[in-house]
XYZ file of C-alpha atoms in Angstrom:
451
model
C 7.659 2.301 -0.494
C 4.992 3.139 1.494
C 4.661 4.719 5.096
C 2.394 6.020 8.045
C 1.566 8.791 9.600
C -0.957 9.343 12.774
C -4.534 9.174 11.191
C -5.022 13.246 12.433
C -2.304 13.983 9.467
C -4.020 12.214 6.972
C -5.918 15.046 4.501
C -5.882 14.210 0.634
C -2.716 11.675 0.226
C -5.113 8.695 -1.141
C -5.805 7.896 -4.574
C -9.472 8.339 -5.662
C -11.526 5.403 -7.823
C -9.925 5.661 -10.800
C -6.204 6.414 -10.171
C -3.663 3.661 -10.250
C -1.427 6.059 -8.286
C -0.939 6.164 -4.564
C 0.600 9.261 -3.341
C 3.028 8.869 -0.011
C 3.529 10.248 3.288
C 6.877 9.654 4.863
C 7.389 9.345 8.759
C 10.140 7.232 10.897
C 9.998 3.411 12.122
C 9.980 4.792 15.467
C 6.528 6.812 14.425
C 5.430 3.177 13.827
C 6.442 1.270 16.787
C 5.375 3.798 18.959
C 2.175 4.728 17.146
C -0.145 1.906 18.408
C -3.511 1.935 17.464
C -3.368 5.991 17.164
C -2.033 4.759 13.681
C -4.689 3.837 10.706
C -3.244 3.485 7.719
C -0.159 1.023 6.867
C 0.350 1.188 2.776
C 4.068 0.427 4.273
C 6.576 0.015 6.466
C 10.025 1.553 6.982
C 12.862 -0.429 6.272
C 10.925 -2.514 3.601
C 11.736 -2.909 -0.113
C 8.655 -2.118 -2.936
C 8.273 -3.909 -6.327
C 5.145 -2.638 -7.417
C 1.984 -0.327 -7.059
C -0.126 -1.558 -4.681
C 2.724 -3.667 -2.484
C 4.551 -3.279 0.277
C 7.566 -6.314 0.955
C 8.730 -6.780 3.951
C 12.593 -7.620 3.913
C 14.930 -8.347 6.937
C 12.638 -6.213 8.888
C 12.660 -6.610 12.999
C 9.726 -4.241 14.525
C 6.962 -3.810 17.114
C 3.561 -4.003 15.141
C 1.084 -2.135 16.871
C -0.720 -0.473 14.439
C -3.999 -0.858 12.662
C -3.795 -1.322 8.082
C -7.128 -0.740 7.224
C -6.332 0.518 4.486
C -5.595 -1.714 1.168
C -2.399 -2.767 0.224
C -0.636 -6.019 0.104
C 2.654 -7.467 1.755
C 4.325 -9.634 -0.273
C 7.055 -11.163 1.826
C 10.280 -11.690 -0.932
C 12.518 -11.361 2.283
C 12.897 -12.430 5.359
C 10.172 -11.047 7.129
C 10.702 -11.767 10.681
C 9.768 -10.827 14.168
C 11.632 -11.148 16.946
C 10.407 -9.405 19.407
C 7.226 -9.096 21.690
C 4.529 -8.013 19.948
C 1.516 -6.518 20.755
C -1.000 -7.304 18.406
C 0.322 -9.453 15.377
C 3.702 -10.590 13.557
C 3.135 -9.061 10.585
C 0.004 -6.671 10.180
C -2.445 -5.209 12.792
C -5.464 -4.582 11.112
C -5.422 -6.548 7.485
C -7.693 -5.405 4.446
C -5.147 -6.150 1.569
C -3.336 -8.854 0.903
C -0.325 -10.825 2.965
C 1.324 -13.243 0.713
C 4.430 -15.259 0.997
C 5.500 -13.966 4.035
C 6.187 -15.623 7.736
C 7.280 -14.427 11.233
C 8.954 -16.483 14.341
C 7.586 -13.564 16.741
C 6.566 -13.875 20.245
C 3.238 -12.620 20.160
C 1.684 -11.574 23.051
C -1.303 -9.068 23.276
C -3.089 -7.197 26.643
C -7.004 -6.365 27.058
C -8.988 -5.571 24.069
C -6.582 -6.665 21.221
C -6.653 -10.033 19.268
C -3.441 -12.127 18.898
C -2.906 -13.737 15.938
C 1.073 -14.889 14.687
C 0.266 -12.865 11.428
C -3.018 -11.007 11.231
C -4.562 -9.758 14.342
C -7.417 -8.748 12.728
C -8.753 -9.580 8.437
C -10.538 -7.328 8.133
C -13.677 -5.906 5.603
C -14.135 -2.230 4.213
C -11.294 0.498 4.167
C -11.641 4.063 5.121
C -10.401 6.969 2.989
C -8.994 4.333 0.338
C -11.322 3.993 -2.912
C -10.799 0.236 -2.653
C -13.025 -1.981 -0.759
C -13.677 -5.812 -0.255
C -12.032 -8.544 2.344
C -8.755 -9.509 2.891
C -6.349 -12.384 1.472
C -4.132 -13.948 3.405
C -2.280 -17.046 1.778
C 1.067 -18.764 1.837
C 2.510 -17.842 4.859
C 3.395 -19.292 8.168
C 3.690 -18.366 11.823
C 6.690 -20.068 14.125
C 6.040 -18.146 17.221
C 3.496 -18.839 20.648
C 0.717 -16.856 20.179
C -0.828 -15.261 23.616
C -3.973 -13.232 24.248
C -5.497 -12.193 27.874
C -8.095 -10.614 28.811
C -10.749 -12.320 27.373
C -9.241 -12.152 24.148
C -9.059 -14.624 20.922
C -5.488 -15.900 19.522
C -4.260 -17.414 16.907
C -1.929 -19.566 14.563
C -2.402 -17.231 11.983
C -4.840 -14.452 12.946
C -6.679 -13.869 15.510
C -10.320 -12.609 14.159
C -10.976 -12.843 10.053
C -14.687 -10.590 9.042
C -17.054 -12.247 6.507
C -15.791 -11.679 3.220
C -12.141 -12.134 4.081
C -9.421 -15.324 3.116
C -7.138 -17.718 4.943
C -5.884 -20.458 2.731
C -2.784 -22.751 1.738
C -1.134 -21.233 5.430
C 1.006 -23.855 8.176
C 0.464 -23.230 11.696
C 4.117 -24.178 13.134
C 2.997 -22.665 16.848
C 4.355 -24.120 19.742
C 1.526 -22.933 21.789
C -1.340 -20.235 20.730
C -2.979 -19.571 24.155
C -6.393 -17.276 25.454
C -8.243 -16.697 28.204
C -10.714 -16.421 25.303
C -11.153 -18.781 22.286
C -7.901 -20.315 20.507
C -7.371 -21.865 17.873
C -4.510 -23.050 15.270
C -5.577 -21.149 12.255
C -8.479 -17.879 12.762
C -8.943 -17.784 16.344
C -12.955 -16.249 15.716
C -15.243 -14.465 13.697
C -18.318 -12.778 14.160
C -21.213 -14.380 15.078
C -22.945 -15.938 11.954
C -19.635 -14.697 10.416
C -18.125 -16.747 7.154
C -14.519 -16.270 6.366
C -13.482 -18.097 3.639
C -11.195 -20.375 5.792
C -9.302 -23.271 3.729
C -6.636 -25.718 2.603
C -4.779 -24.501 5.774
C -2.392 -26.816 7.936
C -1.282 -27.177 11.642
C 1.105 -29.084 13.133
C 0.037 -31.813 15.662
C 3.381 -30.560 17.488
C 0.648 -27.283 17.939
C -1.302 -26.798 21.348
C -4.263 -24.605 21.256
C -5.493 -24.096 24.411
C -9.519 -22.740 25.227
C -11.054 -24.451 21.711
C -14.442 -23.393 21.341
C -14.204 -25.037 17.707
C -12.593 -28.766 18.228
C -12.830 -30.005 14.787
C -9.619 -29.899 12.383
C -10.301 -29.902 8.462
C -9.164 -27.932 5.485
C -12.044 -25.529 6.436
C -11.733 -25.351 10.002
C -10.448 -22.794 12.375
C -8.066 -25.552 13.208
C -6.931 -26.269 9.607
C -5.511 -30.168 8.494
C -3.072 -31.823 11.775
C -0.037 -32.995 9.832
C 2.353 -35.111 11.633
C 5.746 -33.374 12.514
C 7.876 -35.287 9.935
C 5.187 -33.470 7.778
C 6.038 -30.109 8.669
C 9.597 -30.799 7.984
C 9.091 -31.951 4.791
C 9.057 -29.680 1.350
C 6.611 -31.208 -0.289
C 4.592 -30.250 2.070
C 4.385 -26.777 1.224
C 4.914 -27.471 -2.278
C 1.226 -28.936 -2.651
C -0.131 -25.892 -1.164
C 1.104 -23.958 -4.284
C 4.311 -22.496 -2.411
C 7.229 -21.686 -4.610
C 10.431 -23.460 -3.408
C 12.251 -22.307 -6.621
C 12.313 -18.463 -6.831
C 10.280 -16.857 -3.926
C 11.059 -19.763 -0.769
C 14.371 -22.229 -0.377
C 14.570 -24.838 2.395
C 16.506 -24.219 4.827
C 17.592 -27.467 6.481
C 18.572 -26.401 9.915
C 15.325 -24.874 10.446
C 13.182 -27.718 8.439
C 10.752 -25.092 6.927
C 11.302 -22.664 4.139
C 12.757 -19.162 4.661
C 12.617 -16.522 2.033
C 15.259 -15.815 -0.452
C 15.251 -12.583 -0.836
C 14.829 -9.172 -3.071
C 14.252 -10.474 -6.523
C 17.316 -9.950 -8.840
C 17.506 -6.631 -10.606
C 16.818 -6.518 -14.582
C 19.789 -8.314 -16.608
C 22.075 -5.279 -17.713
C 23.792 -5.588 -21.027
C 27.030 -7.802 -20.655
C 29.905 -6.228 -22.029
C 30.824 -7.224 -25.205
C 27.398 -6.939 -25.906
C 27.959 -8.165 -29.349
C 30.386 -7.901 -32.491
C 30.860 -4.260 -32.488
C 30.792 -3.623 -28.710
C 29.166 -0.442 -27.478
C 29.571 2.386 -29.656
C 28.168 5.718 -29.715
C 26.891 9.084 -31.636
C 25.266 12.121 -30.603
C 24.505 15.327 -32.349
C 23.691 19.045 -30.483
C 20.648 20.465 -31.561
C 20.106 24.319 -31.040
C 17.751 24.456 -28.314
C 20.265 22.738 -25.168
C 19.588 18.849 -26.065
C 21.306 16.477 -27.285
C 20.126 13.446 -29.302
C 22.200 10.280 -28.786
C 22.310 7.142 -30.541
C 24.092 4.069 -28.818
C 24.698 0.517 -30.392
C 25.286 -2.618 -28.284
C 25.180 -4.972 -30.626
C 22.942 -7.904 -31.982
C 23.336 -9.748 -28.467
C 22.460 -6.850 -25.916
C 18.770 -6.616 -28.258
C 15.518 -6.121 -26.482
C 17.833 -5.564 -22.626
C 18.222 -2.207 -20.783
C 21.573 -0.130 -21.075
C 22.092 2.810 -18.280
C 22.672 5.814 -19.648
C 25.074 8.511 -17.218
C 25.944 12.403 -18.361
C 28.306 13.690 -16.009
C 28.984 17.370 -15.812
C 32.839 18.690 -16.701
C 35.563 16.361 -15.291
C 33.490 14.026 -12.955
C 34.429 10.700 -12.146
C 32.460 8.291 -13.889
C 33.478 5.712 -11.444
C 32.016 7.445 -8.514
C 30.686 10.442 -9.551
C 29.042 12.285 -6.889
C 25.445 13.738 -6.736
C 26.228 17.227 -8.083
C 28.170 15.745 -11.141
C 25.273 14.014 -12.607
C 23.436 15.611 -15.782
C 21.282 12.773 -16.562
C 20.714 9.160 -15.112
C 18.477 6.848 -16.648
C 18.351 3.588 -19.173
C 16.637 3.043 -22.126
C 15.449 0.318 -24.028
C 17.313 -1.331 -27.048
C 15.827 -2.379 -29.879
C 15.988 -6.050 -31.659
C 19.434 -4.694 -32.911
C 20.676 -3.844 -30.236
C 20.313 -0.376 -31.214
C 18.624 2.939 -29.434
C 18.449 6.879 -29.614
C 17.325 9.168 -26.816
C 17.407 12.957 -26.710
C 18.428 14.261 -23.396
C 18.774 18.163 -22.112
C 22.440 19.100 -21.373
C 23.130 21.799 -19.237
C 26.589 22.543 -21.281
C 26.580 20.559 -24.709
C 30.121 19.480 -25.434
C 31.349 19.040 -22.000
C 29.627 16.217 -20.038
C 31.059 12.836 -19.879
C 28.995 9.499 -21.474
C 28.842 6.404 -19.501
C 26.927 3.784 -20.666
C 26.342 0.704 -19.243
C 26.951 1.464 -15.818
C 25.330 -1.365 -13.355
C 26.842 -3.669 -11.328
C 30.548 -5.399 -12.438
C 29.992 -5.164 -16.681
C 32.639 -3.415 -18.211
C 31.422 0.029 -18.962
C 31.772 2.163 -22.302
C 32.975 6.029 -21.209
C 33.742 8.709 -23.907
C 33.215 13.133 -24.326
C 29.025 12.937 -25.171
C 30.410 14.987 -28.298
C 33.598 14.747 -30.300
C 35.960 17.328 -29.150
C 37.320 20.134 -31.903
C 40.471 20.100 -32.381
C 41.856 23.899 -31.802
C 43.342 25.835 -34.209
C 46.969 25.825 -35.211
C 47.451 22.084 -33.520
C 47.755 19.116 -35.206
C 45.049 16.794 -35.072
C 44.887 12.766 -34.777
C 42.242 10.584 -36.160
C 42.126 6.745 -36.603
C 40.749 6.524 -39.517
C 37.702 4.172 -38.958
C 36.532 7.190 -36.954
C 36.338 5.369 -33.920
C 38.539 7.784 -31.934
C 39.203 11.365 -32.707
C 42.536 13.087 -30.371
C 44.536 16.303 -30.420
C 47.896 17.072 -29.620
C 49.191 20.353 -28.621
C 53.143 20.524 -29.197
C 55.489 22.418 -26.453
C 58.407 24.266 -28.420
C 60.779 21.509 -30.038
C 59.969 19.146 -27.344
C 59.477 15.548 -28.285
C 55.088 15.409 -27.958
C 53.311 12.481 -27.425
C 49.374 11.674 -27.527
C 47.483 9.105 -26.303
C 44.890 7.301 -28.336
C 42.123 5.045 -26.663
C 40.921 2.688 -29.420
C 37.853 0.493 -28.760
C 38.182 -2.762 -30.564
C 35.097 -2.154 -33.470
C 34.943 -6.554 -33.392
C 36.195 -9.271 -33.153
C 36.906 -9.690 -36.885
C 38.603 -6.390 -36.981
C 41.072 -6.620 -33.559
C 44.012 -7.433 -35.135
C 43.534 -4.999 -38.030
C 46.729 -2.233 -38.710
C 45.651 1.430 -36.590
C 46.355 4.033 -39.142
C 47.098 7.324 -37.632
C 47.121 10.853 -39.993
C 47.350 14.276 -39.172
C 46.637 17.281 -41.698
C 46.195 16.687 -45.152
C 46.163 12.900 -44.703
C 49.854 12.571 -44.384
C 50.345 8.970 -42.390
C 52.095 9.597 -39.538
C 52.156 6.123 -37.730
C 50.808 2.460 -38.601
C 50.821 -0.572 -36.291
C 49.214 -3.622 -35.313
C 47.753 -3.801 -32.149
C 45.573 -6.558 -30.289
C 42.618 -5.701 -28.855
C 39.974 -7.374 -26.566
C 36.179 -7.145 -27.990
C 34.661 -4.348 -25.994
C 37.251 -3.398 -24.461
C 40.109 -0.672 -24.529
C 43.431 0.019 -24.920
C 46.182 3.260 -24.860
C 48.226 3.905 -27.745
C 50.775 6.337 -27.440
C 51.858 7.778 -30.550
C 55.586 9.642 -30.766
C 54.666 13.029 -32.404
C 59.012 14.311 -32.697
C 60.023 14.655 -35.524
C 57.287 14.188 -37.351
């Protein structure tokens, strides 16, 4: 994510010309909503969500905007990026030289002397300062449902209220009750510099829009005033839909209002299903001699090419909600077109952390000692003899002794096979048939008296 901090603190925390890498300064959402102008820089915002280098996404956000972005960055709205308050310069971004995509705000936007009002750029703007970047701004498929207002001889509105040469504003609505100045007004760019050419275009306005103090009259795709479409026009999805705006994944209709709203964070990565195939999730892992250990998993033909978490937890930890201190290693790794992968990962103690894989969200997950256990001397040992499970059992003077055994069904064709147990020299202790669910577990205990 990124954040602000007062221009004075800025030093060496940009990237230079070649570096994809932006390096980040932290501060509070109250730095930025009391800030004002003192603030220059906005690669992000707190409380937002980030996808991406280079992005900042606004999602279910509610804030004072007061501050100038001149540096580059883009806001791509995949929330709901509203404002609901009284602004003072914009409803999304001050002082634009990225990009604002997708995005819309139902702020009251009201402005005093010297600032431009516009319901989502106040200002697109040209060059950066301190960023490597340069060029105009973009500003595309987004919408404004809130009066605009600028006084003292100010400019406002629909969409921004001043766009430099160089910069873009196309394929936006103007849904505006009113956008109002003492200045000039106008349902898409309020002004530009004189001579100025902003690449203004394929931009709408409702005729249900009143913008007060024209000094441009004329409405066209170019215009400051964008296309007039009828309010059962506005209200209608397709609409939008010819101005390139995704009703499917990034917008949904929402029928009360009778304009899109945003759905959302996109949907984390699929994690692997459990059973992720005919063996379910299996594991090895061999200690090498210098504190790592390498560890092959197997998912199965069906989890291939996905992502499977991969949790070490240190001694006895839960593995259901482990806390901070008990992790050894969090991370995922890819699987291969078999379903299969190996990673080598420093332990702090070999033999002792706990395996989870396949950890996220509600899948079943696989848990088991990274290493097989030894069984200590002088006790007798248990072993199903597919070497899926490996137990010990430590008997208590002529006490009866049980042990508990947690198979893991190795497929479905092999569920119902007998569970042969032996201890020793191979001597058969126990056989049974058990049923078994693909992937998942089950207890056996295992009467040891006697035997």
């Amino acid at each position: 994510m990124w954040d602000i901090r007062n221009g004075e603190d800025f030093v060496e925390d940009w990237r230079d010309a070649d570096s994809a890498e932006w390096r980040y300064l932290h501060e509070s959402a109250a730095t930025f909503n009391a800030a004002q102008d003192d603030l220059v820089a906005v690669p992000a915002i707190e409380n937002t969500w980030y996808d991406g280098t280079g992005d900042i996404n606004v999602f279910n956000t509610d804030w004072h905007v007061t501050a100038r972005a001149t540096e580059k960055g883009s806001v791509d709205g995949f929330g709901n990026a509203f404002g609901t308050g009284d602004m003072k310069y914009d409803g999304i971004v001050g002082y634009s030289c990225g990009v604002l995509r997708d995005a819309l705000s139902a702020a009251d936007v009201s402005t005093g002397s010297g600032r431009y009002a516009g319901g989502l750029v106040g200002i697109a703007g040209g060059a950066t300062q301190r960023a490597a970047t340069t060029g105009g701004s973009l500003t595309e498929r987004a919408y404004a449902a809130g009066p605009v207002k600028a006084t003292g001889n100010q400019s406002a509105g629909g969409i921004s209220g001043y766009a430099y040469t160089g910069t873009t504003v196309r394929n936006n609505v103007a849904l505006n009750p009113t956008v109002t100045a003492t200045g000039w007004a106008h349902r898409i760019v309020a002004r530009t510099l004189a001579d100025g050419a902003p690449a203004v275009g394929n931009n709408l306005a409702s005729e249900l829009v009143v913008a007060a103090t024209q000094n441009v009259g004329a409405t066209a795709p170019e215009s400051f005033n964008g296309t007039t479409i009828t309010a059962a026009q506005a209200v209608d999805p397709a609409t939008y839909t010819a101005l390139g705006w995704d009703l499917e994944t990034v917008w949904r209709w929402d029928t009360g209002l009778g304009r899109p709203v945003l759905r959302g964070p996109a949907a984390p990565a699929a994690a692997v299903l459990s059973p992720a195939g005919a063996g379910g999730i299996r594991h090895e892992a061999v200690a090498n001699g210098d504190g790592t250990v390498t560890l092959a998993v197997s998912a199965g033909s069906a989890a291939a090419d996905r992502q499977l978490s991969v949790l070490l937890l240190r001694g006895r930890s839960s593995t259901s909600a482990p806390d901070e201190d008990d992790i050894a290693y969090l991370g995922e790794v890819r699987l291969d077109g078999q379903g299969d992968a190996t990673l080598t990962v420093l332990v702090p103690e070999p033999g002792k952390p706990a395996l989870a894989l396949n950890t996220s969200g509600d899948t079943t997950r696989y848990t088991a000692s990274l290493l097989p256990k030894e069984p200590p001397t002088g006790t007798p040992a248990m072993t199903v003899l597919d070497d899926t499970v490996t137990a010990t059992a430590k008997p208590h003077g002529n006490a009866p002794a049980q042990v508990t055994i947690t198979l893991v069904c190795a497929g479905e064709a092999t569920c119902q096979d007998q569970v042969v147990i032996s201890h020793g020299g191979g001597a058969q202790l126990d056989a049974r048939k058990v049923t078994l669910q693909p992937g998942r577990t089950r207890d056996l205990k295992v009467d040891l008296a006697g035997r």
